[in-house]
Coordinates of C-alpha atoms and ligand atoms in Angstrom, one line a residue:
X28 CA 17.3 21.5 95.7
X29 CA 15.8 19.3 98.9
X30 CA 13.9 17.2 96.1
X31 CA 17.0 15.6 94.5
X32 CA 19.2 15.9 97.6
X33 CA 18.9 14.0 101.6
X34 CA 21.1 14.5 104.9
X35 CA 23.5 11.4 103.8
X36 CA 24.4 13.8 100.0
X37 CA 24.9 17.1 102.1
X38 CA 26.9 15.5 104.4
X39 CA 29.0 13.7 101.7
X40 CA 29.2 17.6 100.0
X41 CA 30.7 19.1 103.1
X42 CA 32.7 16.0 103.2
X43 CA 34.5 17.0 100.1
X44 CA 34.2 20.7 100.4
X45 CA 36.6 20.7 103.4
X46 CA 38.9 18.4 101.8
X47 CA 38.7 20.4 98.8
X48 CA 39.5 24.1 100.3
X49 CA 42.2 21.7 102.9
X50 CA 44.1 19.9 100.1
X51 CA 43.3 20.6 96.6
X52 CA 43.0 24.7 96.4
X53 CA 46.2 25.1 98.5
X54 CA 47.9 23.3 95.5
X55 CA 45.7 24.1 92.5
X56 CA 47.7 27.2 91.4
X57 CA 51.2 25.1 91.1
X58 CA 50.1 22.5 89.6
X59 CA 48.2 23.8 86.8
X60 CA 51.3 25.8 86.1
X61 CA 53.8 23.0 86.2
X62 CA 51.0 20.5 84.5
X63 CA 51.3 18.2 87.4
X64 CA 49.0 15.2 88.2
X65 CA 47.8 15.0 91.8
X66 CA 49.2 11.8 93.2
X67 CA 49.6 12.4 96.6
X68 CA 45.4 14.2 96.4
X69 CA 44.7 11.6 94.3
X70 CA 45.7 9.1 96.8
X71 CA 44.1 10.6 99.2
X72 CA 40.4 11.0 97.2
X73 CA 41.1 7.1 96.7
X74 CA 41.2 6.5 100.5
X75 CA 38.2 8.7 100.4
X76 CA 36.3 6.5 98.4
X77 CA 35.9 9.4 96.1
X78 CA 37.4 7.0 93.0
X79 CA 34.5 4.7 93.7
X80 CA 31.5 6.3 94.4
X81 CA 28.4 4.6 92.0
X82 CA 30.3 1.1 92.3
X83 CA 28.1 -1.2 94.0
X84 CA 30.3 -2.4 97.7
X85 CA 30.7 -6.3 96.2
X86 CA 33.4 -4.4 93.9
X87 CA 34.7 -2.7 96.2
X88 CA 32.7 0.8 95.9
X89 CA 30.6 3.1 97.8
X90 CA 27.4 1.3 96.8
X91 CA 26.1 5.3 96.3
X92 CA 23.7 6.9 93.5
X93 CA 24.5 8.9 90.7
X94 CA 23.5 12.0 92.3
X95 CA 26.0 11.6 95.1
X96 CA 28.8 11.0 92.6
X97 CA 27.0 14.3 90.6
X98 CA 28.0 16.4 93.6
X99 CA 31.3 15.3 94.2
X100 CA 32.3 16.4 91.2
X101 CA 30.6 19.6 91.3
X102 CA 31.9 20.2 94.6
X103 CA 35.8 19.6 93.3
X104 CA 34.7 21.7 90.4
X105 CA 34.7 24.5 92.6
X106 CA 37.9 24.3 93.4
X107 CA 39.6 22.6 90.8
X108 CA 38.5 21.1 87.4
X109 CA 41.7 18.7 86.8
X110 CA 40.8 16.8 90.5
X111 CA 37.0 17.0 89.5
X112 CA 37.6 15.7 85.8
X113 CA 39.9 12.9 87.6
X114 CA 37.3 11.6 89.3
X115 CA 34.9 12.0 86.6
X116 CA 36.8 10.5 84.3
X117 CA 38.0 7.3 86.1
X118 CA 34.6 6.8 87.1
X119 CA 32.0 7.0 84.3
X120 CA 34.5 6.1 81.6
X121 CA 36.9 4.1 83.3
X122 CA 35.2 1.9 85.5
X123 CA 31.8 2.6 83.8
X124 CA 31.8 0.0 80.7
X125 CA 32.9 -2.6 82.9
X126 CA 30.4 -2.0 85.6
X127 CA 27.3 -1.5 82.7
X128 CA 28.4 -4.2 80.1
X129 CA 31.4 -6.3 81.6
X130 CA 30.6 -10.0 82.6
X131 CA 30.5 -11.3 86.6
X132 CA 34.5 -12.5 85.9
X133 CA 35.2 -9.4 84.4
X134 CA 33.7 -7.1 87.0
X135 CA 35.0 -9.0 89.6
X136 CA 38.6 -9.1 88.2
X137 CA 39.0 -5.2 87.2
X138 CA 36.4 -3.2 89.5
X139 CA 38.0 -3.4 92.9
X140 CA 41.3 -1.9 91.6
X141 CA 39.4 0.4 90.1
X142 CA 36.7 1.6 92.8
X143 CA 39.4 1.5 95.5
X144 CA 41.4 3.5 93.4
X145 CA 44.2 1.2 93.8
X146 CA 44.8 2.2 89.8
X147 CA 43.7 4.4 87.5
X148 CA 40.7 3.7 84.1
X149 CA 40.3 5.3 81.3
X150 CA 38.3 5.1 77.9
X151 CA 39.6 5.1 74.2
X152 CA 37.0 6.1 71.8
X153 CA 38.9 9.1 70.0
X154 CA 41.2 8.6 67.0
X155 CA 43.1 10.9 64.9
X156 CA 40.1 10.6 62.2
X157 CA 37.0 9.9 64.6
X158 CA 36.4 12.7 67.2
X159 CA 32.8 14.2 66.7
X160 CA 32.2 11.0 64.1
X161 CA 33.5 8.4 66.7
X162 CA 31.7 5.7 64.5
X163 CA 34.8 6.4 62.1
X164 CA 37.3 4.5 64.3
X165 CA 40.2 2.8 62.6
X166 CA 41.5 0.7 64.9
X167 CA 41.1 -3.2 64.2
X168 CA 40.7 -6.0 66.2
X169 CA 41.7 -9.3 64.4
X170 CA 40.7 -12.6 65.9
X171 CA 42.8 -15.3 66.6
X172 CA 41.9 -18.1 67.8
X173 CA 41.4 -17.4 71.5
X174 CA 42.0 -13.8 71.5
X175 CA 42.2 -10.5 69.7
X176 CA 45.1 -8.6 67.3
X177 CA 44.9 -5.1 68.6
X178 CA 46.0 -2.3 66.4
X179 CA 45.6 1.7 66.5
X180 CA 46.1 5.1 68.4
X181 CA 43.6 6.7 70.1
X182 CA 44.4 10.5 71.3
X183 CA 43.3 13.0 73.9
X184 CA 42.6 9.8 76.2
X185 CA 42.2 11.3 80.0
X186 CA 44.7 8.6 82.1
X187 CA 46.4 7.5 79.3
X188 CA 49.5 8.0 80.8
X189 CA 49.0 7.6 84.7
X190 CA 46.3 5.0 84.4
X191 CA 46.4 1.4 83.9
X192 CA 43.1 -0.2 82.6
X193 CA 41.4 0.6 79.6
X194 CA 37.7 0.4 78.1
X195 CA 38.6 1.0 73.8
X196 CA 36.8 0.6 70.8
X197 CA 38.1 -1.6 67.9
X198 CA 36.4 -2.7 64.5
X199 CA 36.1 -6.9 64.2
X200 CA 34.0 -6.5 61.6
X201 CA 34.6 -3.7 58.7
X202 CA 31.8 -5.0 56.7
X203 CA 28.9 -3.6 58.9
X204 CA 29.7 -0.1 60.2
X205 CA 29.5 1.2 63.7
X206 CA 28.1 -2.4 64.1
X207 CA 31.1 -3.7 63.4
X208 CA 33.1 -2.2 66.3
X209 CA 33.7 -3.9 70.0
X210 CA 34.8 -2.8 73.3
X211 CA 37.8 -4.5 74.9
X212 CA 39.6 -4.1 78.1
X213 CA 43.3 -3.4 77.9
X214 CA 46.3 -2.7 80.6
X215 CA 49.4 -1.2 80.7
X216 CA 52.2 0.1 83.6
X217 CA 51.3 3.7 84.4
X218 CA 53.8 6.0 83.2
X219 CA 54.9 6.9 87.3
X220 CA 55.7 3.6 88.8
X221 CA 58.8 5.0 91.1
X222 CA 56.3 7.4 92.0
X223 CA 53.3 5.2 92.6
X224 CA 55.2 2.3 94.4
X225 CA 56.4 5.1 97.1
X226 CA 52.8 6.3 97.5
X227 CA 51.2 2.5 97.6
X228 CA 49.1 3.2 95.1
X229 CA 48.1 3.9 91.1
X230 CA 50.5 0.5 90.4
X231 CA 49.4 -3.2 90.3
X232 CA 51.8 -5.3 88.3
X233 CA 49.1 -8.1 89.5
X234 CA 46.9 -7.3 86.6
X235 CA 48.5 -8.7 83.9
X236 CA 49.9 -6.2 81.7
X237 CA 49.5 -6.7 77.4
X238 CA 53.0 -5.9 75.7
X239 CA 51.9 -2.9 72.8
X240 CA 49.6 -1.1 75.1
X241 CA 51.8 2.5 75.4
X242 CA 51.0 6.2 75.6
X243 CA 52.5 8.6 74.0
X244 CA 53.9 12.7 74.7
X245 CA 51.5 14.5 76.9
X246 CA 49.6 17.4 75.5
X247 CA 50.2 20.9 76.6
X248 CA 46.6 22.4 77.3
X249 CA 45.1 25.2 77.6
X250 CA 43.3 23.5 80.5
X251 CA 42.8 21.1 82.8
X252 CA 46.5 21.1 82.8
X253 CA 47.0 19.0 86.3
X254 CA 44.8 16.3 84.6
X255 CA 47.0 13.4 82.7
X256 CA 46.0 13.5 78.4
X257 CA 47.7 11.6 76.1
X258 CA 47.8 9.7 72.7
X259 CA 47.3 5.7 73.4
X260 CA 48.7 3.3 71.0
X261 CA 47.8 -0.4 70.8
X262 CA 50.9 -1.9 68.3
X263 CA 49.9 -5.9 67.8
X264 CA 48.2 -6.3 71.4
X265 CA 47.0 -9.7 72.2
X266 CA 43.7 -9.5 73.9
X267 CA 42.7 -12.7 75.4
X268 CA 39.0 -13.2 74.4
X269 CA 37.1 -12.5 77.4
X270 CA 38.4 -9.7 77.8
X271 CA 36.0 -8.2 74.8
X272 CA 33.1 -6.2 76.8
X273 CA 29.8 -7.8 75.8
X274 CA 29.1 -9.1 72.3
X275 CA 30.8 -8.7 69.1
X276 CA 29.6 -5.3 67.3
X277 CA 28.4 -3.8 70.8
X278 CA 31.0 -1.6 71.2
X279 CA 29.8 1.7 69.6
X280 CA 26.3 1.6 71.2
X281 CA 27.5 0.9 74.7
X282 CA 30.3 3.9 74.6
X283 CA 27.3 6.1 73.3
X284 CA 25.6 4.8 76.4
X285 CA 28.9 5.4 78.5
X286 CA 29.4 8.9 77.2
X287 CA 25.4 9.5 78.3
X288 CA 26.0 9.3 81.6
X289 CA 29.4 10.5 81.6
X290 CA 28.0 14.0 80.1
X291 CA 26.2 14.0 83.4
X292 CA 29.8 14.6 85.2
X293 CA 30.9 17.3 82.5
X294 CA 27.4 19.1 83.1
X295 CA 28.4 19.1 87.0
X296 CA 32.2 19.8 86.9
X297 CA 31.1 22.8 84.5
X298 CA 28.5 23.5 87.2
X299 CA 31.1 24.1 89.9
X300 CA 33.1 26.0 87.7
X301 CA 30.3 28.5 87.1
X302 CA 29.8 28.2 91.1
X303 CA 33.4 28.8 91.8
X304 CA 33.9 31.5 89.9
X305 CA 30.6 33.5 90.7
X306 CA 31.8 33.0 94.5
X307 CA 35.4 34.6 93.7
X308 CA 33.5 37.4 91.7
X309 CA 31.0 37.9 94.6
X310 CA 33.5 37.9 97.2
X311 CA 35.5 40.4 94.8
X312 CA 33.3 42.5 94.0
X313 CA 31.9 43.0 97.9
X314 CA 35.3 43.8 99.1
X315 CA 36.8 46.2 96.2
X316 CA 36.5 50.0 96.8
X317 CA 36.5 52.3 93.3
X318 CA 35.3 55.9 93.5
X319 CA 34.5 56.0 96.9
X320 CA 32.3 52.6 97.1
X321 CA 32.2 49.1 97.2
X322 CA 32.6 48.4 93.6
X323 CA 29.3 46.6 94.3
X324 CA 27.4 49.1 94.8
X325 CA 27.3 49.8 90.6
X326 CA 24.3 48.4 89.3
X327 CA 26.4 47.3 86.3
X328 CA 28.4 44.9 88.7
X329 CA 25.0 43.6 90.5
X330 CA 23.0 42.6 87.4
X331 CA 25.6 40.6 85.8
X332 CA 25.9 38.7 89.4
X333 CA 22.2 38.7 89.2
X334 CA 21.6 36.9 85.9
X335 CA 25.0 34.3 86.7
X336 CA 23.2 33.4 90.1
X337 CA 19.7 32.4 87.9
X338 CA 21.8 30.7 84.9
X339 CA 23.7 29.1 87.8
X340 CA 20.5 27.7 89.4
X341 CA 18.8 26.6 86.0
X342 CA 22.1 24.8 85.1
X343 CA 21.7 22.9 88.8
X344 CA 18.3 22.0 87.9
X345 CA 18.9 20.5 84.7
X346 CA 22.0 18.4 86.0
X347 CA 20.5 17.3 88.9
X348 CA 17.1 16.1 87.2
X349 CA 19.2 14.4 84.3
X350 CA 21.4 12.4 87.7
X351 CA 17.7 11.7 89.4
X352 CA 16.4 10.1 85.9
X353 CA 19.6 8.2 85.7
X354 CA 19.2 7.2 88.6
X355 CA 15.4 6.0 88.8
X356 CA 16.3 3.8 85.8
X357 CA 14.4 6.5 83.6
X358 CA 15.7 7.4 80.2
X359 CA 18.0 10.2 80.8
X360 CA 20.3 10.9 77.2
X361 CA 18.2 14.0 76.2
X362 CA 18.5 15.8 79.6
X363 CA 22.3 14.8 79.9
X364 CA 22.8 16.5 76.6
X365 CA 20.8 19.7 77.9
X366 CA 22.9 19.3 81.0
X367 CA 26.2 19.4 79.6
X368 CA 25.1 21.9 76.4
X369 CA 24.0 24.6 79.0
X370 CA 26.3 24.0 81.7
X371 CA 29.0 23.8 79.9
X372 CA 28.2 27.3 77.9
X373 CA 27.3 28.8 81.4
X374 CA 30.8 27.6 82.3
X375 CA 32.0 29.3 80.5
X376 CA 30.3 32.7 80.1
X377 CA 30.3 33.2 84.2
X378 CA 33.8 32.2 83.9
X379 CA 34.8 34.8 81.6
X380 CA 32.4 37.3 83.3
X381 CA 33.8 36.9 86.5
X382 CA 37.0 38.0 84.7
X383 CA 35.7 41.1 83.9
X384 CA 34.0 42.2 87.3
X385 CA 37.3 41.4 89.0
X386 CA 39.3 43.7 86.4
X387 CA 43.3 43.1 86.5
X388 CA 43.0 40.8 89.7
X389 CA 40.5 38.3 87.4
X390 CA 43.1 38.6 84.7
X391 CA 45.8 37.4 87.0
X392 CA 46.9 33.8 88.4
X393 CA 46.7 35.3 91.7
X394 CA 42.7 34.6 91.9
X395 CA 41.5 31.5 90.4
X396 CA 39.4 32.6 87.8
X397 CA 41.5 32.4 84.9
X398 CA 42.4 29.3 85.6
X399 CA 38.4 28.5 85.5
X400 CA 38.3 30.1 82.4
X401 CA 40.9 28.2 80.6
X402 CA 39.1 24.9 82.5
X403 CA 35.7 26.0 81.1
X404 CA 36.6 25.8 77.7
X405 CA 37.4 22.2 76.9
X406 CA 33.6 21.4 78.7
X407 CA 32.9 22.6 75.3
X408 CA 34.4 20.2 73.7
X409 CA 35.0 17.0 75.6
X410 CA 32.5 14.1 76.1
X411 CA 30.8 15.3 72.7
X412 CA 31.2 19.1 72.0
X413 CA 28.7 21.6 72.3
X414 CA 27.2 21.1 68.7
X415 CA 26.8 17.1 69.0
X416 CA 24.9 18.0 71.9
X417 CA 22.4 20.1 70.2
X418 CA 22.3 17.3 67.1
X419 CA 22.0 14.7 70.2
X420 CA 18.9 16.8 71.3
X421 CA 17.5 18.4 67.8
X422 CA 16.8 14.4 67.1
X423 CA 14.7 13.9 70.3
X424 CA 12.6 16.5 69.0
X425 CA 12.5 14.9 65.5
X426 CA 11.9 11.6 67.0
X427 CA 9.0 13.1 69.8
X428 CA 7.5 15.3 66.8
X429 CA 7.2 11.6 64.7
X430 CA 5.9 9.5 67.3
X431 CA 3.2 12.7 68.0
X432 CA 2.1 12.7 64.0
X433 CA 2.0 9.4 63.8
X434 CA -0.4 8.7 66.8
Ligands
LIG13 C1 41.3 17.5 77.5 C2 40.6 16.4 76.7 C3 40.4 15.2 77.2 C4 39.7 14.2 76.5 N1 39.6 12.9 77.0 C5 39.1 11.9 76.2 C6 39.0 10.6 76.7 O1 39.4 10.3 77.8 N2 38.6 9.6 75.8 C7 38.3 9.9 74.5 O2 37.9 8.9 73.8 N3 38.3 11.1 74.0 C8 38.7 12.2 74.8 N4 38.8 13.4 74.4 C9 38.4 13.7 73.0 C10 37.1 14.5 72.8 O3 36.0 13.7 73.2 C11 37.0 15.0 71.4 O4 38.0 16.0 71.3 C12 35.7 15.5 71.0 O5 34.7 14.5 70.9 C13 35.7 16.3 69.7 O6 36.4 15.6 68.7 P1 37.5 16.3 67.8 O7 38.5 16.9 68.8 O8 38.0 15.3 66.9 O9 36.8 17.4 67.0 P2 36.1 17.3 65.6 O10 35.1 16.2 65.6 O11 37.1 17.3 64.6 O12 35.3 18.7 65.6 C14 35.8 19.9 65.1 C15 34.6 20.9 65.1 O13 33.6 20.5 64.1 C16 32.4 20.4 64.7 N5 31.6 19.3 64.2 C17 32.0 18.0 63.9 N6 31.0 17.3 63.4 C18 29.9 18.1 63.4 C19 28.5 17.9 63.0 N7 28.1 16.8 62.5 N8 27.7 19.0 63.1 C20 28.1 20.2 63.5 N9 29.4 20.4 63.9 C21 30.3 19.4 63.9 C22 32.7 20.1 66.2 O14 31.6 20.5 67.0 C23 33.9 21.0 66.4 O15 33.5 22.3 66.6 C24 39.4 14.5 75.1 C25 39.6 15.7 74.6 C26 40.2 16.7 75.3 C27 40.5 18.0 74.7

């Protein structure tokens, strides 16, 4: 991997190794079974800079490229998938839109909370009738005068409860279809202020709060259960103006752009899944004694830890080439899909594999792998599920094979 990585990413990936195996997997078994959101880690990755990483330093970031942030999250990944998809998911699609399509004022107002981790982002583009066909969203946005009328639910929103500022998609114009919807910034309290005001952080009454922005009950997954997902409503919000992202009728293309690189991060927190379990099933596996031997020593335990280690590798290569494109400035949406499609399917295969070699101990919450498991499966799913990634892809091949017959 020397090609896509130097000395300043490897020592940013020890970096958050050692804080993962120090803080996060001494806790990761408790909180996924009391569905608990990391504040105190959280906190802590904030001070890191972890909550900042691809935010340029005159907002208050790490200045870094999309590779380091890449790793980072594979690296948590390992450990834990809720602390990797909170990073993920307060990066690309919290603080993304306004980084990629906010104006100067806007960046400047809403990034530094944001990259400092000072608060949390999210990103409302799922409603209770647009998932898969996001370009169904209900949710209007009426002008008045100088600013918007704001009503609508979005669910399964990562933050919705613990965060405070929010990217979502609203139609101002019915008429003209998915170019009829905008992106606006929103804020509301997080749900934990006692909480956050004792820890100094994840609370800024200082950014103006918009009466009607609430979340709702927190769903009970099968996963990523220490990570914060929740319905958010908008009842008669008054948006001031410019707080609309970029043009009228630019919302829907620039989320598609947001979720592109955002399926980067799901292709690398599946990625460390796959990692993390294969090292549990290695280390497992080496140290287990059936009939006489290291349970090992069976071929049938060795070539199933042969072929994870080679998908494991192939699904490094294809996330790490889809980061390097992104960042080169190259077009990148094809390999992001391919990224996420395979990783996340690896994900979840190795996951479930490593079950298997480590017998009753896999199947138990005293090893992490089921936990992995259960993680795995909304990788599937979320950021576009598995089978809009192969429509995402099975049109580049349309549109290559076009451009090829037409020449
Ligand atoms: C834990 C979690 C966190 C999430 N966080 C966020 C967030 O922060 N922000 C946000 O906006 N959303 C978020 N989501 C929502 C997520 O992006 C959607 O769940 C996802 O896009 C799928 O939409 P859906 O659930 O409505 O499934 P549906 O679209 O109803 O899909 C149901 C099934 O039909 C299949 N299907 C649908 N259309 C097609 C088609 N054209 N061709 C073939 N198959 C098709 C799907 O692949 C799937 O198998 C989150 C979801 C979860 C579970």
């Amino acid at each position: 991997m020397d090609r896509y990585l130097s000395e300043q990413h490897l020592a940013l990936r020890a970096r958050v190794a050692d804080f993962a195996r120090e803080a996060v997997a001494p806790v990761a078994r408790e909180l996924d079974a009391t569905s608990t959101f990391p504040w105190e880690n959280v906190k802590a990755m904030g001070e890191m800079g972890l909550l900042g990483l691809p935010i340029p330093e005159e907002y208050g970031g790490q200045g870094l490229d999309y590779t380091s942030y890449i790793l980072v999250v594979e690296e948590m990944a390992k450990v834990d998938a809720s602390h990797a998809i909170t990073i993920s998911a307060h990066t690309t699609l919290g603080s993304g839109p306004i980084l990629q399509f906010g104006n100067e004022e806007q960046k400047q107002r809403y990034l530094p909370w944001l990259a400092k981790g000072e608060v949390l982002g999210g990103f409302g583009l799922t409603e209770p009738g647009a998932g898969s066909d996001s370009g169904g969203t209900r949710t209007r946005a009426v002008r008045q005068g100088d600013h918007y009328v704001i009503n609508g639910s979005k669910i399964f929103i990562t933050h919705a409860g613990v965060g405070e500022i929010f990217t979502v998609t609203a139609v101002t114009d019915p008429d003209k279809g998915t170019k009829g919807i905008s992106s606006f910034v929103v804020t509301k309290p997080t749900i934990d202020i006692p909480r956050c005001e004792a820890l100094g952080m994840g609370h800024r009454p200082d950014i103006g709060y918009m009466d009607g922005v609430q979340s709702g009950k927190k769903e009970d997954k099968m996963g990523w259960r220490a990570s914060d997902t929740r319905e958010l409503l908008l009842q008669d919000v008054e948006v001031p103006a410019e707080n609309r992202l970029g043009e009228e009728g630019r919302g829907f293309i620039n989320f598609m752009k947001t979720l592109d690189a955002g399926r980067i991060g799901i292709a690398a927190l599946s990625l460390g899944l796959a990692e993390g379990a294969f090292e549990a099933a290695l280390r497992y596996t080496t140290g287990r004694e059936q009939f006489g031997r290291k349970v090992w020593d069976f071929q049938q335990v060795q070539f199933p830890m042969a072929d994870m280690a080679t998908e494991i590798q192939a699904a490094r290569h294809l996330t790490y080439h889809a980061a390097w494109l992104k960042d080169q400035g190259r077009p990148f949406s094809t390999e992001a899909a391919m990224a996420k499609l395979y990783a996340s399917e690896l994900a979840m295969r190795a996951t479930l594999k490593a079950i298997q070699l480590m017998g009753g101990a896999g199947y138990s919450d005293e090893y992490p792998v089921e936990r992995m498991a259960r993680d795995a499966k909304v990788c599937e799913i979320g950021e576009g599920t598995s089978e809009v990634q192969r429509l995402v892809i099975a049109r580049h091949l349309l549109r290559e094979e076009l451009k090829a017959t037409a020449a």
